[in-house]
Amino acid sequence: MIQNVLSFMGSWEMLQNKFPEELESLRIAIEQYASGKVVLPDSDGRVSTRELWEKALYDDGWNVMEQTFFTPSGRKLPVRSIGPQKNGLSAQIAFNNPDFLARWLFTYSTLAVRNGVVEIPILVVPMIDSHPEMERNRPYGRMGTFEYYHEQLEMLSPISLTHPFLIIGYSVHATLIDDVGIFELEPEDRPAISEANVVINKSIEFPPEYHQAGLGILNFFSTYLNENYPQQDATVKIEQHGLKVRMVVESGDGNPEIIEKALHEYEQIMSGAENATKFTQNDKLVLELRNEVRAAKFRIESQQDIIALQNHKIKTSESRIDTLLEIVGEGLKKEPQNINVQVNPCIQNNMSVTINSDISSSMGCLEELTDLLPKDDEVCLPIIDLSKSLQTLESEQNPEVVRTSSAMTKFSRFIDRISDRNGAVRKAIDATQQGFEVAQDLVNKYNKIASWCGLPVVPTFK
């Protein structure tokens, strides 16, 4: 039944080695489902494909996931959309919906992995030969097939995601070859942290209710460093991987001792041990520090109802902000700490002393296009993937790194796609006047970045 597999970040090998029993269970469920042997008792004949798929896995011990999960900010996770779950795996059947792949890949599976619900999300799709011949010849007949998904993801390669996933293609037709065809998708290269330049590497635990406010305060350290020590060349990054959140400061050409001194000052200010005026005469910075604490207080207060619901208690706003600043102060002290975090893992929220505004603006244009254009996979997937790729360059100030990055290669490829009048993306843009204007702006942004980093510019969008 299993004929081909799209594997990302070694997920197929991981599934075989770490989850052999679950893999065998999945094989059985696919066979039962594809051969029409799944029966729902007491049904009136109107049974959806999702119900049949869930029943096939449920019969073999998979959880249909009635449990509700929330993000640290209190938003409900759409975990049922990733399918039944078993021992860190989830398996969903594909739906013949124009934007299903984009939603499953960049929303459902990403949120499930980030929040520790699953380790490997799996999507099960039919090979095109499993569709009726009449269906294959229709415009949307290939959507929801392994071949279509393979084409779409190959065009996006290297993929910008940071978690493993599997797409399994099954066929209802017997073959003479038992071997499964494995297609390993290429992950995007991520700039590695140079340990030689790392001055500060801190891990801090934020309970869920303090998550957003805490990250805001940590991010603001880059502003403090830039305003109070403008001559220092340093990059401040807030990173979350797995179940840990870190603040990493790389020195560049800056003085490590001064950067450490700045962090100690920031810890003293935020913990309330010292007044900001002791360390700076910059009135604007002092006001911004006060505003950041006010903003943190507001972020906590905005979640008051959620905190009360989840923890069955309400603290006063003064008590909550004091608790947050105590957590930040302890975390930024000189002694190294490594503390697990119960917040969104795998999100990267990089704040550099200098932000590449043209790349940030390009991401804004892509977000506008996502809102304006049709949500089918052929149009939506490359836009979402490109936006995620450009995030890795938002804080990059080295033109050579930008020029040779896979993100700029994707950017150039996307510009070619929107310039192709016969392509799906261009046709979607031409159908809306606002989309055309945003595309023009995006091409201009690309040319500014290309000119800066030494890549060829492209003709004006017409």
Coordinates of C-alpha atoms in Angstrom, one line a residue:
M1 CA 0.0 0.0 0.0
I2 CA 2.7 2.5 1.0
Q3 CA 4.4 3.4 -2.3
N4 CA 6.3 6.7 -1.9
V5 CA 7.4 8.9 0.9
L6 CA 8.4 12.6 1.2
S7 CA 10.7 12.8 4.2
F8 CA 11.9 16.0 5.8
M9 CA 14.9 16.1 8.3
G10 CA 15.3 12.4 8.3
S11 CA 11.8 11.7 9.5
W12 CA 11.3 8.4 7.6
E13 CA 14.4 6.9 9.0
M14 CA 13.4 8.2 12.4
L15 CA 10.0 6.6 12.1
Q16 CA 11.5 3.2 11.1
N17 CA 14.1 3.2 13.9
K18 CA 12.2 4.9 16.8
F19 CA 8.6 4.0 16.0
P20 CA 8.5 0.6 14.3
E21 CA 5.3 -0.6 16.1
E22 CA 3.5 2.7 15.2
L23 CA 4.7 2.4 11.6
E24 CA 3.2 -1.1 11.3
S25 CA 0.0 0.1 12.9
L26 CA -0.1 3.0 10.4
R27 CA 0.4 0.5 7.5
I28 CA -2.5 -1.6 8.7
A29 CA -4.8 1.5 9.0
I30 CA -3.9 2.7 5.5
E31 CA -4.7 -0.7 4.1
Q32 CA -8.0 -0.9 5.9
Y33 CA -9.0 2.6 4.9
A34 CA -7.9 2.4 1.2
S35 CA -9.5 -0.9 0.7
G36 CA -12.8 0.2 2.1
K37 CA -12.8 -2.2 5.0
V38 CA -13.5 0.4 7.7
V39 CA -17.0 0.2 9.1
L40 CA -18.7 2.8 11.3
P41 CA -21.5 1.2 13.4
D42 CA -24.8 2.9 13.6
S43 CA -24.1 5.2 10.7
D44 CA -26.9 6.3 8.3
G45 CA -24.7 6.0 5.3
R46 CA -23.4 9.6 5.3
V47 CA -19.9 9.1 6.5
S48 CA -17.0 11.5 5.8
T49 CA -13.5 10.4 4.8
R50 CA -12.2 11.9 8.0
E51 CA -14.5 9.8 10.2
L52 CA -13.4 6.6 8.3
W53 CA -9.7 7.5 8.6
E54 CA -10.0 8.3 12.4
K55 CA -11.9 5.0 12.9
A56 CA -9.2 3.0 11.1
L57 CA -6.5 4.4 13.4
Y58 CA -8.8 4.4 16.5
D59 CA -9.3 0.6 16.0
D60 CA -5.5 0.2 16.4
G61 CA -5.1 2.3 19.5
W62 CA -4.6 5.8 18.2
N63 CA -6.0 8.7 20.1
V64 CA -8.6 10.8 18.2
M65 CA -7.4 13.8 20.2
E66 CA -10.5 15.1 21.9
Q67 CA -8.2 16.7 24.4
T68 CA -7.9 20.5 24.2
F69 CA -4.5 22.3 24.1
F70 CA -3.8 26.0 24.5
T71 CA -0.8 28.1 23.5
P72 CA 0.9 30.2 26.3
S73 CA -1.1 33.2 25.0
G74 CA -4.3 31.3 25.6
R75 CA -5.3 30.6 22.0
K76 CA -6.8 27.2 21.3
L77 CA -4.6 24.9 19.2
P78 CA -6.3 23.2 16.2
V79 CA -4.7 19.9 17.1
R80 CA -7.5 17.7 15.7
S81 CA -6.6 19.0 12.3
I82 CA -3.3 17.1 12.5
G83 CA -5.2 13.8 12.9
P84 CA -5.2 10.9 15.4
Q85 CA -2.1 10.7 17.7
K86 CA 0.0 7.9 19.1
N87 CA 3.2 8.1 21.1
G88 CA 4.4 11.4 19.6
L89 CA 3.1 10.8 16.1
S90 CA 0.1 12.2 14.4
A91 CA -1.4 11.0 11.1
Q92 CA -3.9 12.9 9.0
I93 CA -5.5 12.0 5.7
A94 CA -5.3 14.6 2.9
F95 CA -8.4 16.5 1.8
N96 CA -9.0 17.7 -1.7
N97 CA -8.9 21.4 -0.7
P98 CA -6.9 24.0 -2.6
D99 CA -5.1 25.3 0.4
F100 CA -5.0 22.2 2.6
L101 CA -1.3 21.5 2.2
A102 CA -0.3 25.1 3.2
R103 CA -2.5 25.0 6.3
W104 CA -1.4 21.5 7.3
L105 CA 2.3 22.2 6.8
F106 CA 2.8 25.8 8.0
T107 CA 0.0 26.0 10.6
Y108 CA -1.4 22.7 12.0
S109 CA 1.8 20.7 12.1
T110 CA 4.1 23.6 13.1
L111 CA 1.9 24.6 16.0
A112 CA 1.6 20.9 17.1
V113 CA 5.4 20.4 17.2
R114 CA 6.2 23.8 18.7
N115 CA 3.8 23.2 21.6
G116 CA 5.1 19.6 22.2
V117 CA 1.8 17.9 21.1
V118 CA 3.6 15.7 18.5
E119 CA 7.1 14.9 17.4
I120 CA 6.5 13.9 13.8
P121 CA 3.3 14.9 12.0
I122 CA 2.4 12.6 9.1
L123 CA 0.1 13.3 6.1
V124 CA -1.3 10.3 4.2
V125 CA -2.2 10.9 0.6
P126 CA -3.2 8.7 -2.4
M127 CA -1.0 8.3 -5.4
I128 CA -2.7 9.7 -8.5
D129 CA -3.4 6.2 -9.9
S130 CA -5.7 5.6 -6.9
H131 CA -8.1 8.3 -8.3
P132 CA -10.7 7.3 -10.8
E133 CA -9.5 8.0 -14.4
M134 CA -12.2 10.6 -15.0
E135 CA -11.2 12.5 -11.8
R136 CA -7.5 12.7 -12.8
N137 CA -8.4 14.7 -15.9
R138 CA -10.3 17.4 -14.0
P139 CA -8.6 20.7 -13.2
Y140 CA -8.5 20.0 -9.5
G141 CA -8.2 16.2 -9.9
R142 CA -4.5 16.1 -9.0
M143 CA -4.9 18.2 -5.8
G144 CA -4.6 16.1 -2.7
T145 CA -2.4 13.5 -4.5
F146 CA 1.2 12.6 -3.6
E147 CA 2.4 13.7 -7.1
Y148 CA 0.9 17.2 -6.7
Y149 CA 2.4 17.6 -3.2
H150 CA 5.8 16.4 -4.4
E151 CA 5.8 18.9 -7.2
Q152 CA 4.8 21.8 -4.9
L153 CA 7.4 21.0 -2.2
E154 CA 10.2 20.4 -4.7
M155 CA 9.6 23.9 -6.1
L156 CA 10.0 25.3 -2.6
S157 CA 13.2 23.4 -1.9
P158 CA 15.1 24.1 0.3
I159 CA 12.2 24.0 2.8
S160 CA 12.1 26.8 5.5
L161 CA 10.5 24.7 8.3
T162 CA 12.6 23.6 11.3
H163 CA 10.7 20.4 12.3
P164 CA 10.5 17.0 10.7
F165 CA 7.4 15.9 8.8
L166 CA 6.3 13.0 6.5
I167 CA 4.0 12.7 3.5
I168 CA 3.2 9.1 2.7
G169 CA 1.8 8.2 -0.7
Y170 CA -0.3 5.0 -0.9
S171 CA -1.7 3.2 -3.9
V172 CA -4.7 0.8 -4.1
H173 CA -3.0 -1.0 -6.9
A174 CA -0.5 -3.9 -6.2
T175 CA 3.0 -3.5 -7.5
L176 CA 5.7 -6.0 -8.2
I177 CA 8.2 -4.0 -6.2
D178 CA 7.9 -3.9 -2.5
D179 CA 10.5 -1.2 -1.9
V180 CA 9.2 2.2 -0.8
G181 CA 10.4 5.2 -2.9
I182 CA 12.0 7.7 -0.5
F183 CA 12.3 11.4 -1.5
E184 CA 14.3 13.4 1.1
L185 CA 13.4 17.1 1.0
E186 CA 16.2 19.5 1.5
P187 CA 16.1 21.7 4.6
E188 CA 17.1 25.4 4.4
D189 CA 20.5 26.2 5.8
R190 CA 20.1 28.3 9.0
P191 CA 23.0 30.7 10.0
A192 CA 24.8 29.0 12.8
I193 CA 25.8 30.8 15.9
S194 CA 29.5 31.4 16.1
E195 CA 30.4 30.2 19.6
A196 CA 33.6 32.2 19.5
N197 CA 31.6 35.5 19.3
V198 CA 29.0 34.5 21.9
V199 CA 29.3 36.8 24.9
I200 CA 26.1 36.0 26.7
N201 CA 24.0 32.8 26.6
K202 CA 21.1 32.8 29.1
S203 CA 18.1 30.5 29.6
I204 CA 15.1 31.7 31.5
E205 CA 11.9 30.0 32.6
F206 CA 8.7 31.9 31.9
P207 CA 5.4 30.5 33.1
P208 CA 2.9 30.7 30.3
E209 CA 1.1 33.8 31.7
Y210 CA 4.4 35.8 31.6
H211 CA 5.6 34.5 28.3
Q212 CA 4.8 37.4 26.0
A213 CA 5.7 40.1 28.5
G214 CA 9.0 38.4 29.3
L215 CA 10.0 38.1 25.7
G216 CA 9.2 41.8 25.2
I217 CA 11.6 42.8 28.0
L218 CA 14.4 40.5 26.8
N219 CA 14.0 41.8 23.3
F220 CA 14.3 45.4 24.6
F221 CA 17.9 44.7 25.8
S222 CA 19.0 45.3 22.2
T223 CA 17.5 48.8 22.3
Y224 CA 19.2 49.5 25.6
L225 CA 22.5 48.3 24.3
N226 CA 22.2 50.3 21.1
E227 CA 21.1 53.5 22.8
N228 CA 23.5 53.4 25.8
Y229 CA 26.5 51.9 24.0
P230 CA 26.0 52.9 20.3
Q231 CA 29.7 52.2 19.5
Q232 CA 29.3 48.5 20.3
D233 CA 28.8 46.1 17.4
A234 CA 26.6 43.3 18.8
T235 CA 23.6 41.2 17.9
V236 CA 20.9 40.2 20.4
K237 CA 18.8 37.2 19.7
I238 CA 15.9 35.6 21.5
E239 CA 15.6 32.0 20.5
Q240 CA 13.4 29.1 21.5
H241 CA 14.3 25.5 20.6
G242 CA 12.5 22.5 21.9
L243 CA 11.5 23.3 25.5
K244 CA 14.2 26.1 26.1
V245 CA 14.2 29.8 25.5
R246 CA 17.6 31.6 25.2
M247 CA 18.9 35.1 24.9
V248 CA 22.2 35.0 22.9
V249 CA 24.4 38.0 22.5
E250 CA 27.1 37.9 19.9
S251 CA 29.9 40.5 20.1
G252 CA 30.9 41.0 16.5
D253 CA 33.6 43.7 16.7
G254 CA 32.2 44.9 20.1
N255 CA 33.9 44.8 23.4
P256 CA 32.7 41.7 25.4
E257 CA 33.3 43.3 28.7
I258 CA 31.2 46.3 27.9
I259 CA 28.4 44.1 26.6
E260 CA 28.4 42.1 29.8
K261 CA 28.5 45.3 31.8
A262 CA 25.4 46.5 29.8
L263 CA 23.5 43.3 30.6
H264 CA 24.3 43.6 34.3
E265 CA 23.0 47.2 34.3
Y266 CA 19.9 46.0 32.5
E267 CA 19.3 43.3 35.0
Q268 CA 19.7 45.8 37.9
I269 CA 17.2 48.2 36.2
M270 CA 14.6 45.6 35.4
S271 CA 14.8 43.8 38.8
G272 CA 14.3 47.2 40.5
A273 CA 17.6 47.0 42.3
E274 CA 18.8 50.3 40.7
N275 CA 17.2 53.3 39.0
A276 CA 17.9 53.7 35.2
T277 CA 19.3 57.2 35.8
K278 CA 22.3 55.6 37.6
F279 CA 23.5 54.1 34.3
T280 CA 22.4 56.5 31.6
Q281 CA 21.8 60.2 31.1
N282 CA 19.7 59.5 28.0
D283 CA 16.2 60.8 29.0
K284 CA 14.7 59.2 25.9
L285 CA 16.1 55.8 26.9
V286 CA 14.9 56.2 30.5
L287 CA 11.4 57.0 29.3
E288 CA 11.5 54.0 26.9
L289 CA 12.5 51.7 29.8
R290 CA 9.6 52.9 31.8
N291 CA 7.3 52.4 28.8
E292 CA 8.5 48.8 28.3
V293 CA 7.6 48.0 31.9
R294 CA 4.2 49.5 31.4
A295 CA 3.8 47.5 28.2
A296 CA 4.8 44.3 30.0
K297 CA 2.2 45.1 32.7
F298 CA -0.5 45.6 30.0
R299 CA 0.5 42.3 28.3
I300 CA 0.0 40.5 31.5
E301 CA -3.3 42.2 32.3
S302 CA -4.6 41.4 28.8
Q303 CA -4.4 37.7 29.7
Q304 CA -6.1 38.1 33.1
D305 CA -9.2 36.2 32.1
I306 CA -7.1 33.4 30.6
I307 CA -4.9 33.1 33.7
A308 CA -8.0 33.0 35.9
L309 CA -9.5 30.2 33.8
Q310 CA -6.3 28.1 33.6
N311 CA -4.9 28.6 37.0
H312 CA -8.1 29.3 39.0
K313 CA -6.7 32.4 40.6
I314 CA -6.2 36.1 39.9
K315 CA -3.3 38.1 41.1
T316 CA -3.2 41.9 41.2
S317 CA -1.5 43.6 38.3
E318 CA 1.2 44.9 40.7
S319 CA 1.9 41.4 42.0
R320 CA 2.1 40.0 38.5
I321 CA 4.6 42.6 37.1
D322 CA 6.7 42.2 40.2
T323 CA 6.8 38.4 39.6
L324 CA 7.8 38.9 36.0
L325 CA 10.6 41.4 36.8
E326 CA 11.9 39.0 39.4
I327 CA 12.0 36.2 36.9
V328 CA 13.9 38.4 34.4
G329 CA 16.3 39.7 37.0
E330 CA 17.1 36.2 38.2
G331 CA 17.5 34.9 34.7
L332 CA 19.9 37.7 33.7
K333 CA 22.2 37.4 36.7
K334 CA 25.8 36.5 36.0
E335 CA 25.5 32.9 37.2
P336 CA 24.7 30.6 34.2
Q337 CA 21.3 28.9 34.3
N338 CA 19.7 26.3 32.1
I339 CA 15.9 26.1 32.8
N340 CA 13.2 24.4 30.8
V341 CA 10.5 26.6 29.3
Q342 CA 6.8 25.8 29.0
V343 CA 6.2 28.1 26.1
N344 CA 6.1 28.0 22.2
P345 CA 9.2 26.1 21.2
C346 CA 11.1 26.5 17.9
I347 CA 10.0 30.1 17.4
Q348 CA 12.9 32.4 16.5
N349 CA 12.4 36.0 17.4
N350 CA 15.7 37.7 16.5
M351 CA 16.3 41.3 17.5
S352 CA 19.5 42.7 16.1
V353 CA 21.0 46.0 16.9
T354 CA 20.4 46.9 13.3
I355 CA 17.5 45.5 11.3
N356 CA 17.5 45.2 7.5
S357 CA 14.5 47.3 6.8
D358 CA 14.2 46.3 3.1
I359 CA 13.9 42.6 4.1
S360 CA 11.4 43.5 6.8
S361 CA 9.4 45.5 4.2
S362 CA 9.6 42.6 1.7
M363 CA 8.1 40.3 4.4
G364 CA 5.3 42.9 4.8
C365 CA 4.6 42.8 1.1
L366 CA 4.4 39.0 1.2
E367 CA 2.0 39.1 4.1
E368 CA -0.2 41.5 2.1
L369 CA -0.1 39.2 -0.9
T370 CA -1.1 36.3 1.3
D371 CA -4.2 38.2 2.4
L372 CA -5.1 39.4 -1.1
L373 CA -4.5 36.3 -3.3
P374 CA -6.3 33.0 -3.5
K375 CA -5.5 30.5 -0.8
D376 CA -4.8 27.5 -3.2
D377 CA -1.5 25.7 -2.6
E378 CA 0.1 26.7 -5.9
V379 CA -0.1 30.4 -5.0
C380 CA -0.1 30.3 -1.2
L381 CA 2.8 27.8 -0.5
P382 CA 5.7 29.7 -2.2
I383 CA 4.6 33.0 -0.5
I384 CA 4.5 31.5 3.0
D385 CA 7.7 29.6 2.6
L386 CA 9.6 32.7 1.2
S387 CA 8.4 34.8 4.1
K388 CA 9.7 32.3 6.6
S389 CA 13.0 32.1 4.8
L390 CA 13.5 35.8 4.8
Q391 CA 13.0 35.9 8.6
T392 CA 16.5 34.3 8.8
L393 CA 18.0 37.4 7.1
E394 CA 16.1 40.1 8.9
S395 CA 19.0 40.8 11.2
E396 CA 21.8 40.0 8.8
Q397 CA 24.2 42.9 8.0
N398 CA 26.8 41.0 6.0
P399 CA 26.0 41.5 2.2
E400 CA 28.0 38.3 1.3
V401 CA 25.9 36.1 3.7
V402 CA 22.7 37.6 2.2
R403 CA 23.9 37.2 -1.4
T404 CA 24.8 33.5 -1.0
S405 CA 21.7 32.6 1.2
S406 CA 19.1 30.1 0.0
A407 CA 16.5 32.7 1.1
M408 CA 17.7 35.1 -1.7
T409 CA 17.7 32.3 -4.2
K410 CA 14.0 31.7 -3.3
F411 CA 13.3 35.4 -3.5
S412 CA 14.8 35.6 -7.0
R413 CA 12.8 32.5 -8.0
F414 CA 9.6 34.0 -6.7
I415 CA 10.2 37.3 -8.6
D416 CA 10.6 35.2 -11.7
R417 CA 7.2 33.6 -10.9
I418 CA 5.3 36.8 -10.5
S419 CA 6.9 38.1 -13.7
D420 CA 5.7 35.1 -15.7
R421 CA 2.4 36.2 -17.2
N422 CA 1.3 32.6 -17.8
G423 CA 2.0 31.4 -14.3
A424 CA -0.6 30.8 -11.5
V425 CA 0.9 33.4 -9.2
R426 CA 1.0 36.2 -11.8
K427 CA -2.6 35.4 -13.0
A428 CA -3.8 35.7 -9.4
I429 CA -2.0 39.0 -9.0
D430 CA -3.4 40.4 -12.3
A431 CA -6.9 39.6 -11.0
T432 CA -6.7 42.2 -8.3
Q433 CA -5.5 45.8 -8.7
Q434 CA -4.2 46.0 -5.1
G435 CA -2.2 42.8 -5.6
F436 CA -0.5 44.3 -8.7
E437 CA 0.6 47.3 -6.7
V438 CA 2.0 45.2 -3.9
A439 CA 3.9 43.0 -6.4
Q440 CA 5.4 46.2 -7.9
D441 CA 6.5 47.3 -4.4
L442 CA 8.0 43.8 -3.7
V443 CA 10.0 43.8 -6.9
N444 CA 11.4 47.3 -6.0
K445 CA 12.3 46.0 -2.5
Y446 CA 14.1 43.0 -4.1
N447 CA 16.1 45.2 -6.4
K448 CA 17.2 47.3 -3.5
I449 CA 18.4 44.3 -1.6
A450 CA 20.0 42.8 -4.7
S451 CA 21.9 46.0 -5.4
W452 CA 23.1 46.1 -1.8
C453 CA 24.4 42.6 -1.7
G454 CA 25.7 42.2 -5.3
L455 CA 23.0 40.3 -7.0
P456 CA 21.6 41.2 -10.5
V457 CA 18.5 43.5 -10.4
V458 CA 15.4 42.6 -12.4
P459 CA 13.3 44.7 -14.7
T460 CA 10.5 46.8 -13.2
F461 CA 7.3 44.9 -12.7
K462 CA 4.8 45.7 -15.5

